[in-house]
């Protein structure tokens, strides 16, 4: 705690000490309290300032509030009044600081610099994303599962004029088709059985920000029609409602499917495809940018070391060779999982090839299975329906891969979200 006899000394203390809160009288020698307030707010707007003023000078107190003072106390005052104001100011200042810190942490985590790699292909991706981030243009990000589509979409949002607004994600593959419409557009009270109150959808909640439509290839056709209308008119209605609502959101969509093929097969609307494909960005799979694997590996080792509270181990030459020769069907997500496991197994200062455990053995096993001859045998011998066969394949994959959803999804050619949904459906 520091005391000043005049405004000049107060400013000198503020410039040389760590100050969390300032209490100042408006009537001070040399430099008055209003000028002290102006100086503090110019140097650090988030420092709370409580001003003390005479009863007959309320208009000065109001002017101080307009210039950024947190509160004012009129003389004479009770100690409890000042103490209450101090407690409230420090509490709000602490919360503001925490929010700022968390926001900075999020921005640091999702900036383009955290998309690691310097291969020509990933550099091209970053150039494209950087050029479109300052616009409101609709972006379509394509790439296999695990390549970092959501990370790129968040970085695009963080670097956009909408960065102060929300970033909301809708995983179209994880939400049952019957609920996609309510999730996106919301509904009015009484719109259907169980609609006990009006509820906003993601388009309203994301107002002023960005809505990320992940796995848009799994969106059902009637919802696609409504999405097309929003993209064209920037307006929509809640389910069961008649009031037109403005959609002040930017759309970033992503998919691991070939939407052009889906358009030809009438599984995806052609007009919607052209509306979301305004600015396409394709993220290459990890096997096409193998020169980035050592840099990505060291990036994850640094992160895990910090989380585990240990000094980062080095990757041996054989470990790096083993990592770069692997096909990485699960892309960066699979690499991250392998390195986390290697960090746990490695106790010393180095991660060796023995610590790098890959899933090659399971893949070799599956390559030996002749499904072309196996499937007719299952159907003919057991009279199984298509649903039964699907359940059989899913159960077989889960059992063989020790209930690892990610690996089973890769083996079955499904996204993790789709496999989870089908597992839930099987267990109903």
Tab-separated table of C-alpha atoms in Angstrom:
chain	number	residue	atom	x	y	z
A	1	UNK	CA	0.000	0.000	0.000
A	2	UNK	CA	1.364	3.414	-0.988
A	3	UNK	CA	0.319	6.929	0.049
A	4	UNK	CA	0.824	10.196	-1.859
A	5	UNK	CA	0.496	13.742	-0.516
A	6	UNK	CA	-0.275	15.246	-3.923
A	7	UNK	CA	-1.106	14.314	-7.516
A	8	UNK	CA	2.487	14.591	-8.695
A	9	UNK	CA	3.701	12.085	-6.127
A	10	UNK	CA	0.759	9.792	-6.929
A	11	UNK	CA	1.773	9.670	-10.611
A	12	UNK	CA	5.391	9.022	-9.641
A	13	UNK	CA	4.366	6.086	-7.418
A	14	UNK	CA	2.108	4.687	-10.147
A	15	UNK	CA	4.958	4.711	-12.672
A	16	UNK	CA	7.409	2.938	-10.348
A	17	UNK	CA	5.295	0.471	-8.373
A	18	UNK	CA	2.908	-2.424	-9.112
A	19	UNK	CA	-0.501	-0.882	-8.414
A	20	UNK	CA	-3.784	-2.821	-8.394
A	21	UNK	CA	-6.224	-0.088	-7.322
A	22	UNK	CA	-6.145	3.696	-6.878
A	23	UNK	CA	-8.183	5.816	-4.432
A	24	UNK	CA	-7.878	9.526	-5.073
A	25	UNK	CA	-9.499	12.735	-3.890
A	26	UNK	CA	-10.500	15.024	-6.739
A	27	UNK	CA	-9.011	18.017	-4.909
A	28	UNK	CA	-5.245	17.525	-4.750
A	29	UNK	CA	-2.243	19.895	-4.705
A	30	UNK	CA	-0.013	20.328	-7.811
A	31	UNK	CA	-1.964	17.873	-10.044
A	32	UNK	CA	-5.672	17.434	-9.352
A	33	UNK	CA	-7.428	14.089	-8.999
A	34	UNK	CA	-9.123	14.304	-12.413
A	35	UNK	CA	-5.731	14.606	-14.128
A	36	UNK	CA	-4.430	11.689	-12.051
A	37	UNK	CA	-7.433	9.655	-13.231
A	38	UNK	CA	-6.766	10.603	-16.861
A	39	UNK	CA	-3.094	9.633	-16.545
A	40	UNK	CA	-3.885	6.221	-15.016
A	41	UNK	CA	-6.559	5.399	-17.586
A	42	UNK	CA	-4.198	6.341	-20.388
A	43	UNK	CA	-1.426	4.127	-18.994
A	44	UNK	CA	-3.599	1.165	-17.934
A	45	UNK	CA	-7.377	1.363	-18.568
A	46	UNK	CA	-8.056	-1.745	-16.469
A	47	UNK	CA	-6.731	-0.344	-13.151
A	48	UNK	CA	-9.839	0.512	-11.076
A	49	UNK	CA	-9.933	4.063	-9.709
A	50	UNK	CA	-12.231	5.179	-6.859
A	51	UNK	CA	-12.623	8.943	-6.549
A	52	UNK	CA	-13.502	10.846	-3.392
A	53	UNK	CA	-15.352	14.120	-3.721
A	54	UNK	CA	-17.176	16.660	-1.588
A	55	UNK	CA	-20.954	16.358	-1.243
A	56	UNK	CA	-21.531	19.527	-3.238
A	57	UNK	CA	-19.398	18.361	-6.197
A	58	UNK	CA	-21.426	15.415	-7.454
A	59	UNK	CA	-21.184	16.711	-11.030
A	60	UNK	CA	-17.389	16.244	-10.830
A	61	UNK	CA	-17.868	12.678	-9.608
A	62	UNK	CA	-20.199	11.954	-12.540
A	63	UNK	CA	-17.608	13.398	-14.918
A	64	UNK	CA	-14.980	11.138	-13.319
A	65	UNK	CA	-17.194	8.082	-13.896
A	66	UNK	CA	-17.575	9.106	-17.546
A	67	UNK	CA	-13.777	9.246	-17.825
A	68	UNK	CA	-13.394	5.716	-16.504
A	69	UNK	CA	-13.515	5.850	-12.698
A	70	UNK	CA	-14.914	2.651	-11.150
A	71	UNK	CA	-16.896	4.378	-8.382
A	72	UNK	CA	-17.084	7.563	-6.320
A	73	UNK	CA	-17.525	8.203	-2.594
A	74	UNK	CA	-18.786	11.517	-1.218
A	75	UNK	CA	-17.349	13.157	1.906
A	76	UNK	CA	-18.045	12.628	4.691
A	77	UNK	CA	-18.271	8.840	4.200
A	78	UNK	CA	-18.409	5.768	6.391
A	79	UNK	CA	-15.495	3.350	6.321
A	80	UNK	CA	-17.827	0.508	5.369
A	81	UNK	CA	-18.910	2.354	2.218
A	82	UNK	CA	-15.313	2.741	1.017
A	83	UNK	CA	-14.378	-0.822	2.004
A	84	UNK	CA	-17.374	-2.203	0.068
A	85	UNK	CA	-16.383	-0.232	-3.024
A	86	UNK	CA	-12.753	-1.442	-2.768
A	87	UNK	CA	-13.787	-5.119	-2.441
A	88	UNK	CA	-16.124	-4.832	-5.421
A	89	UNK	CA	-13.501	-3.051	-7.560
A	90	UNK	CA	-10.787	-5.614	-6.827
A	91	UNK	CA	-13.157	-8.514	-7.483
A	92	UNK	CA	-14.246	-7.136	-10.866
A	93	UNK	CA	-10.638	-6.267	-11.735
A	94	UNK	CA	-9.542	-9.822	-10.941
A	95	UNK	CA	-12.365	-11.327	-13.032
A	96	UNK	CA	-11.534	-8.988	-15.912
A	97	UNK	CA	-7.895	-10.006	-15.704
A	98	UNK	CA	-8.820	-13.713	-15.681
A	99	UNK	CA	-11.085	-13.311	-18.701
A	100	UNK	CA	-8.354	-11.403	-20.538
A	101	UNK	CA	-5.815	-14.094	-19.643
A	102	UNK	CA	-8.098	-16.921	-20.781
A	103	UNK	CA	-8.919	-15.109	-23.988
A	104	UNK	CA	-5.225	-14.536	-24.673
A	105	UNK	CA	-4.553	-18.202	-23.952
A	106	UNK	CA	-7.233	-19.231	-26.449
A	107	UNK	CA	-5.929	-16.804	-29.066
A	108	UNK	CA	-2.367	-18.043	-28.553
A	109	UNK	CA	-3.517	-21.639	-28.871
A	110	UNK	CA	-5.454	-21.086	-32.075
A	111	UNK	CA	-3.280	-18.644	-34.000
A	112	UNK	CA	-1.825	-19.651	-37.366
A	113	UNK	CA	1.596	-20.036	-35.708
A	114	UNK	CA	0.282	-23.135	-33.912
A	115	UNK	CA	-0.400	-24.845	-37.224
A	116	UNK	CA	3.036	-26.409	-37.267
A	117	UNK	CA	5.006	-27.144	-40.416
A	118	UNK	CA	7.052	-25.542	-43.127
A	119	UNK	CA	6.424	-27.898	-46.042
A	120	UNK	CA	5.264	-26.172	-49.257
A	121	UNK	CA	1.799	-27.727	-48.982
A	122	UNK	CA	1.060	-26.498	-45.458
A	123	UNK	CA	2.562	-23.094	-46.264
A	124	UNK	CA	0.103	-22.788	-49.152
A	125	UNK	CA	-2.753	-23.634	-46.770
A	126	UNK	CA	-1.662	-20.964	-44.299
A	127	UNK	CA	-1.349	-18.350	-47.057
A	128	UNK	CA	-4.890	-19.094	-48.243
A	129	UNK	CA	-6.354	-19.048	-44.729
A	130	UNK	CA	-4.495	-15.851	-43.872
A	131	UNK	CA	-5.764	-14.077	-46.976
A	132	UNK	CA	-9.417	-14.955	-46.317
A	133	UNK	CA	-9.424	-14.407	-42.539
A	134	UNK	CA	-9.889	-10.627	-42.835
A	135	UNK	CA	-13.090	-11.056	-44.846
A	136	UNK	CA	-16.610	-12.338	-44.157
A	137	UNK	CA	-16.345	-14.854	-47.023
A	138	UNK	CA	-17.739	-18.358	-46.509
A	139	UNK	CA	-14.916	-20.909	-46.317
A	140	UNK	CA	-14.990	-24.655	-47.055
A	141	UNK	CA	-12.151	-26.620	-45.457
A	142	UNK	CA	-11.622	-30.143	-46.765
A	143	UNK	CA	-9.281	-32.886	-45.656
A	144	UNK	CA	-9.136	-36.274	-43.993
A	145	UNK	CA	-10.059	-36.764	-40.342
A	146	UNK	CA	-7.324	-35.640	-37.992
A	147	UNK	CA	-5.654	-33.148	-40.347
A	148	UNK	CA	-6.590	-30.098	-38.236
A	149	UNK	CA	-9.664	-28.642	-39.952
A	150	UNK	CA	-11.148	-27.247	-36.731
A	151	UNK	CA	-7.797	-25.788	-35.658
A	152	UNK	CA	-7.544	-23.962	-38.996
A	153	UNK	CA	-11.133	-22.701	-38.727
A	154	UNK	CA	-10.516	-21.343	-35.202
A	155	UNK	CA	-7.321	-19.619	-36.339
A	156	UNK	CA	-9.263	-18.054	-39.226
A	157	UNK	CA	-11.850	-16.751	-36.735
A	158	UNK	CA	-9.263	-15.463	-34.238
A	159	UNK	CA	-7.559	-13.498	-37.022
A	160	UNK	CA	-10.820	-12.072	-38.385
A	161	UNK	CA	-12.731	-8.853	-37.559
A	162	UNK	CA	-15.232	-11.132	-35.755
A	163	UNK	CA	-12.627	-12.376	-33.254
A	164	UNK	CA	-14.375	-10.612	-30.346
A	165	UNK	CA	-17.572	-12.535	-31.143
A	166	UNK	CA	-18.315	-16.191	-30.352
A	167	UNK	CA	-16.962	-19.208	-32.219
A	168	UNK	CA	-19.486	-22.049	-32.099
A	169	UNK	CA	-19.134	-25.543	-33.514
A	170	UNK	CA	-21.884	-27.806	-34.822
A	171	UNK	CA	-20.766	-31.358	-35.606
A	172	UNK	CA	-23.301	-32.443	-38.204
A	173	UNK	CA	-22.162	-36.075	-37.979
A	174	UNK	CA	-22.582	-36.291	-34.201
A	175	UNK	CA	-26.109	-34.830	-34.108
A	176	UNK	CA	-28.958	-37.139	-35.190
A	177	UNK	CA	-30.638	-35.877	-38.363
A	178	UNK	CA	-33.906	-35.245	-36.503
A	179	UNK	CA	-32.164	-32.780	-34.167
A	180	UNK	CA	-29.979	-30.916	-36.677
A	181	UNK	CA	-32.695	-28.375	-37.472
A	182	UNK	CA	-33.462	-27.527	-33.837
A	183	UNK	CA	-29.751	-27.304	-33.031
A	184	UNK	CA	-29.127	-24.790	-35.809
A	185	UNK	CA	-32.282	-22.680	-35.860
A	186	UNK	CA	-33.817	-23.069	-32.395
A	187	UNK	CA	-37.537	-23.392	-31.724
A	188	UNK	CA	-40.505	-21.611	-30.207
A	189	UNK	CA	-42.409	-22.782	-27.153
A	190	UNK	CA	-44.973	-25.414	-28.146
A	191	UNK	CA	-43.381	-26.053	-31.563
A	192	UNK	CA	-43.341	-29.788	-30.789
A	193	UNK	CA	-43.863	-32.156	-27.871
A	194	UNK	CA	-41.355	-31.293	-25.160
A	195	UNK	CA	-40.771	-27.718	-26.359
A	196	UNK	CA	-41.598	-26.162	-22.986
A	197	UNK	CA	-39.802	-22.877	-23.673
A	198	UNK	CA	-38.423	-20.937	-26.608
A	199	UNK	CA	-34.802	-21.815	-27.303
A	200	UNK	CA	-32.191	-20.093	-29.429
A	201	UNK	CA	-30.305	-22.097	-32.038
A	202	UNK	CA	-26.632	-21.840	-32.909
A	203	UNK	CA	-27.293	-19.226	-35.601
A	204	UNK	CA	-28.682	-16.829	-32.982
A	205	UNK	CA	-26.146	-17.702	-30.293
A	206	UNK	CA	-23.238	-17.169	-32.695
A	207	UNK	CA	-24.469	-13.709	-33.712
A	208	UNK	CA	-21.545	-11.391	-34.401
A	209	UNK	CA	-19.131	-14.316	-34.604
A	210	UNK	CA	-18.424	-17.472	-36.574
A	211	UNK	CA	-20.402	-20.706	-36.916
A	212	UNK	CA	-18.266	-23.729	-37.761
A	213	UNK	CA	-20.254	-26.493	-39.485
A	214	UNK	CA	-18.069	-29.552	-39.064
A	215	UNK	CA	-18.741	-32.628	-41.227
A	216	UNK	CA	-21.272	-30.692	-43.314
A	217	UNK	CA	-21.456	-33.666	-45.676
A	218	UNK	CA	-23.557	-35.411	-43.009
A	219	UNK	CA	-26.212	-32.679	-42.953
A	220	UNK	CA	-29.627	-33.965	-44.079
A	221	UNK	CA	-31.082	-32.583	-47.316
A	222	UNK	CA	-34.031	-30.622	-45.871
A	223	UNK	CA	-31.692	-28.850	-43.425
A	224	UNK	CA	-29.379	-28.116	-46.360
A	225	UNK	CA	-32.271	-26.260	-48.032
A	226	UNK	CA	-32.755	-24.050	-44.970
A	227	UNK	CA	-29.025	-23.411	-44.708
A	228	UNK	CA	-28.986	-22.356	-48.369
A	229	UNK	CA	-31.710	-19.808	-47.679
A	230	UNK	CA	-29.741	-18.344	-44.754
A	231	UNK	CA	-26.607	-18.033	-46.866
A	232	UNK	CA	-28.585	-16.237	-49.568
A	233	UNK	CA	-30.828	-13.968	-47.456
A	234	UNK	CA	-29.055	-13.907	-44.056
A	235	UNK	CA	-32.474	-14.536	-42.474
A	236	UNK	CA	-34.269	-17.475	-40.827
A	237	UNK	CA	-37.124	-18.380	-38.470
A	238	UNK	CA	-37.093	-20.638	-35.453
A	239	UNK	CA	-39.005	-23.901	-35.757
A	240	UNK	CA	-42.654	-23.123	-35.054
A	241	UNK	CA	-42.010	-19.392	-35.290
A	242	UNK	CA	-42.999	-16.666	-37.747
A	243	UNK	CA	-40.614	-13.903	-36.689
A	244	UNK	CA	-37.773	-13.373	-39.169
A	245	UNK	CA	-34.369	-13.240	-37.466
A	246	UNK	CA	-31.217	-11.774	-38.973
A	247	UNK	CA	-28.275	-14.199	-39.152
A	248	UNK	CA	-25.215	-12.076	-38.427
A	249	UNK	CA	-22.724	-14.954	-38.622
A	250	UNK	CA	-19.845	-16.040	-40.766
A	251	UNK	CA	-19.947	-19.643	-41.973
A	252	UNK	CA	-16.902	-21.884	-42.058
A	253	UNK	CA	-17.714	-25.444	-43.127
A	254	UNK	CA	-15.535	-28.544	-43.115
A	255	UNK	CA	-15.803	-32.092	-44.379
A	256	UNK	CA	-13.703	-35.197	-44.954
A	257	UNK	CA	-16.033	-36.288	-47.753
A	258	UNK	CA	-15.925	-35.567	-51.479
A	259	UNK	CA	-18.882	-33.190	-51.817
A	260	UNK	CA	-18.635	-33.100	-55.611
A	261	UNK	CA	-19.213	-36.864	-55.736
A	262	UNK	CA	-22.071	-36.483	-53.253
A	263	UNK	CA	-23.639	-33.832	-55.513
A	264	UNK	CA	-23.497	-36.267	-58.473
A	265	UNK	CA	-25.120	-38.957	-56.307
A	266	UNK	CA	-27.848	-36.476	-55.186
A	267	UNK	CA	-26.716	-36.763	-51.569
A	268	UNK	CA	-25.726	-33.099	-51.326
A	269	UNK	CA	-27.443	-30.083	-52.862
A	270	UNK	CA	-25.539	-28.674	-55.828
A	271	UNK	CA	-26.680	-25.102	-55.131
A	272	UNK	CA	-25.543	-25.330	-51.504
A	273	UNK	CA	-22.188	-26.757	-52.570
A	274	UNK	CA	-21.511	-23.716	-54.726
A	275	UNK	CA	-22.621	-21.373	-51.909
A	276	UNK	CA	-20.228	-22.871	-49.337
A	277	UNK	CA	-17.391	-23.511	-51.798
A	278	UNK	CA	-16.747	-19.780	-52.256
A	279	UNK	CA	-13.237	-20.077	-50.831
A	280	UNK	CA	-12.034	-23.708	-50.659
A	281	UNK	CA	-9.016	-24.675	-48.548
A	282	UNK	CA	-7.724	-28.249	-48.683
A	283	UNK	CA	-5.500	-29.548	-45.867
A	284	UNK	CA	-3.218	-32.318	-47.153
A	285	UNK	CA	-2.917	-35.572	-45.179
A	286	UNK	CA	0.183	-36.033	-43.049
A	287	UNK	CA	1.601	-38.679	-45.394
A	288	UNK	CA	1.852	-35.977	-48.093
A	289	UNK	CA	3.858	-33.612	-45.843
A	290	UNK	CA	6.214	-36.012	-44.093
A	291	UNK	CA	8.922	-33.384	-43.802
A	292	UNK	CA	6.720	-31.710	-41.160
A	293	UNK	CA	6.628	-34.805	-38.921
A	294	UNK	CA	9.850	-34.054	-36.927
A	295	UNK	CA	8.718	-30.485	-36.263
A	296	UNK	CA	5.196	-31.595	-35.323
A	297	UNK	CA	6.622	-34.301	-33.069
A	298	UNK	CA	8.811	-31.834	-31.170
A	299	UNK	CA	5.826	-29.482	-30.874
A	300	UNK	CA	3.752	-32.192	-29.175
A	301	UNK	CA	6.672	-33.304	-26.990
A	302	UNK	CA	7.013	-29.719	-25.713
A	303	UNK	CA	3.281	-29.591	-24.914
A	304	UNK	CA	3.234	-32.959	-23.138
A	305	UNK	CA	6.409	-32.137	-21.208
A	306	UNK	CA	4.789	-28.996	-19.870
A	307	UNK	CA	1.652	-30.939	-18.908
A	308	UNK	CA	3.681	-33.745	-17.279
A	309	UNK	CA	6.020	-31.312	-15.499
A	310	UNK	CA	9.231	-32.779	-16.909
A	311	UNK	CA	12.135	-31.777	-19.122
A	312	UNK	CA	11.368	-32.424	-22.810
A	313	UNK	CA	13.096	-35.624	-24.012
A	314	UNK	CA	14.774	-35.761	-27.411
A	315	UNK	CA	13.664	-38.006	-30.246
A	316	UNK	CA	16.302	-40.490	-31.318
A	317	UNK	CA	17.197	-40.735	-35.014
A	318	UNK	CA	15.604	-44.190	-35.213
A	319	UNK	CA	12.414	-42.882	-33.589
A	320	UNK	CA	12.206	-40.027	-36.111
A	321	UNK	CA	12.802	-42.494	-38.969
A	322	UNK	CA	10.050	-44.766	-37.636
A	323	UNK	CA	7.631	-41.819	-37.383
A	324	UNK	CA	8.363	-40.513	-40.876
A	325	UNK	CA	7.990	-43.937	-42.520
A	326	UNK	CA	4.550	-44.630	-41.011
A	327	UNK	CA	1.483	-43.902	-43.241
A	328	UNK	CA	-0.509	-42.018	-40.516
A	329	UNK	CA	-4.033	-42.860	-41.600
A	330	UNK	CA	-5.245	-40.978	-38.524
A	331	UNK	CA	-3.079	-38.001	-39.505
A	332	UNK	CA	-1.965	-35.444	-36.876
A	333	UNK	CA	-4.441	-36.722	-34.285
A	334	UNK	CA	-2.885	-40.195	-34.484
A	335	UNK	CA	0.656	-38.742	-34.312
A	336	UNK	CA	-0.305	-36.799	-31.191
A	337	UNK	CA	-1.675	-39.951	-29.512
A	338	UNK	CA	1.430	-41.976	-30.375
A	339	UNK	CA	3.727	-39.296	-28.931
A	340	UNK	CA	1.677	-38.974	-25.751
A	341	UNK	CA	2.037	-42.720	-25.232
A	342	UNK	CA	5.775	-42.494	-26.008
A	343	UNK	CA	6.170	-39.723	-23.415
A	344	UNK	CA	4.555	-41.919	-20.768
A	345	UNK	CA	6.743	-44.909	-21.644
A	346	UNK	CA	9.943	-42.858	-21.842
A	347	UNK	CA	11.421	-42.153	-18.420
A	348	UNK	CA	14.776	-40.746	-19.472
A	349	UNK	CA	16.050	-37.914	-21.632
A	350	UNK	CA	15.333	-39.638	-24.940
A	351	UNK	CA	12.398	-41.181	-26.790
A	352	UNK	CA	13.666	-44.213	-28.698
A	353	UNK	CA	12.040	-46.262	-31.429
A	354	UNK	CA	10.977	-48.788	-28.744
A	355	UNK	CA	8.807	-46.114	-27.116
A	356	UNK	CA	7.095	-45.350	-30.445
A	357	UNK	CA	4.330	-47.944	-30.601
A	358	UNK	CA	2.406	-47.909	-33.881
A	359	UNK	CA	-0.682	-49.808	-35.007
A	360	UNK	CA	1.005	-51.671	-37.849
A	361	UNK	CA	0.317	-55.113	-36.389
A	362	UNK	CA	-3.442	-54.571	-36.409
A	363	UNK	CA	-3.310	-53.176	-39.945
A	364	UNK	CA	-1.386	-56.228	-41.179
A	365	UNK	CA	-4.013	-58.434	-39.552
A	366	UNK	CA	-6.865	-56.681	-41.355
A	367	UNK	CA	-5.064	-56.834	-44.711
A	368	UNK	CA	-5.097	-60.630	-44.385
A	369	UNK	CA	-8.914	-60.683	-44.070
A	370	UNK	CA	-10.675	-61.369	-47.387
A	371	UNK	CA	-13.979	-59.560	-46.831
A	372	UNK	CA	-15.167	-60.288	-50.402
A	373	UNK	CA	-15.441	-63.967	-49.529
A	374	UNK	CA	-16.277	-63.474	-45.844
A	375	UNK	CA	-19.412	-61.270	-46.191
A	376	UNK	CA	-21.422	-63.601	-48.524
A	377	UNK	CA	-20.548	-66.485	-46.200
A	378	UNK	CA	-21.914	-64.613	-43.172
A	379	UNK	CA	-25.139	-63.650	-44.952
A	380	UNK	CA	-25.822	-67.069	-46.520
A	381	UNK	CA	-24.962	-69.153	-43.469
A	382	UNK	CA	-26.732	-67.014	-40.908
A	383	UNK	CA	-29.456	-65.206	-42.860
A	384	UNK	CA	-28.279	-61.819	-41.656
A	385	UNK	CA	-29.872	-58.547	-42.774
A	386	UNK	CA	-27.856	-55.485	-43.810
A	387	UNK	CA	-28.365	-54.003	-40.318
A	388	UNK	CA	-27.162	-57.254	-38.769
A	389	UNK	CA	-24.085	-57.223	-40.994
A	390	UNK	CA	-23.312	-53.617	-40.020
A	391	UNK	CA	-23.585	-54.518	-36.340
A	392	UNK	CA	-21.399	-57.583	-36.897
A	393	UNK	CA	-18.657	-55.529	-38.596
A	394	UNK	CA	-18.744	-52.818	-35.946
A	395	UNK	CA	-18.638	-55.326	-33.072
A	396	UNK	CA	-15.803	-57.233	-34.770
A	397	UNK	CA	-13.746	-54.091	-35.279
A	398	UNK	CA	-14.329	-52.879	-31.708
A	399	UNK	CA	-13.471	-56.257	-30.183
A	400	UNK	CA	-10.358	-56.778	-32.318
A	401	UNK	CA	-9.079	-53.254	-31.625
A	402	UNK	CA	-9.711	-53.392	-27.864
A	403	UNK	CA	-12.697	-50.987	-28.054
A	404	UNK	CA	-10.532	-48.181	-29.432
A	405	UNK	CA	-13.131	-46.031	-31.228
A	406	UNK	CA	-10.608	-44.040	-33.286
A	407	UNK	CA	-8.842	-47.105	-34.682
A	408	UNK	CA	-12.114	-48.952	-35.294
A	409	UNK	CA	-13.502	-45.942	-37.151
A	410	UNK	CA	-10.423	-45.818	-39.400
A	411	UNK	CA	-10.681	-49.542	-40.133
A	412	UNK	CA	-14.390	-49.224	-40.992
A	413	UNK	CA	-13.883	-46.065	-43.067
A	414	UNK	CA	-16.081	-43.962	-40.770
A	415	UNK	CA	-15.563	-40.756	-38.803
A	416	UNK	CA	-15.305	-41.140	-35.018
A	417	UNK	CA	-18.553	-39.219	-34.555
A	418	UNK	CA	-20.427	-41.466	-36.999
A	419	UNK	CA	-19.136	-44.629	-35.331
A	420	UNK	CA	-20.124	-43.316	-31.895
A	421	UNK	CA	-23.633	-42.559	-33.178
A	422	UNK	CA	-24.003	-46.050	-34.683
A	423	UNK	CA	-22.757	-47.637	-31.457
A	424	UNK	CA	-25.349	-45.691	-29.495
A	425	UNK	CA	-28.029	-46.742	-31.989
A	426	UNK	CA	-27.004	-50.409	-31.634
A	427	UNK	CA	-27.269	-50.176	-27.831
A	428	UNK	CA	-30.770	-48.630	-27.787
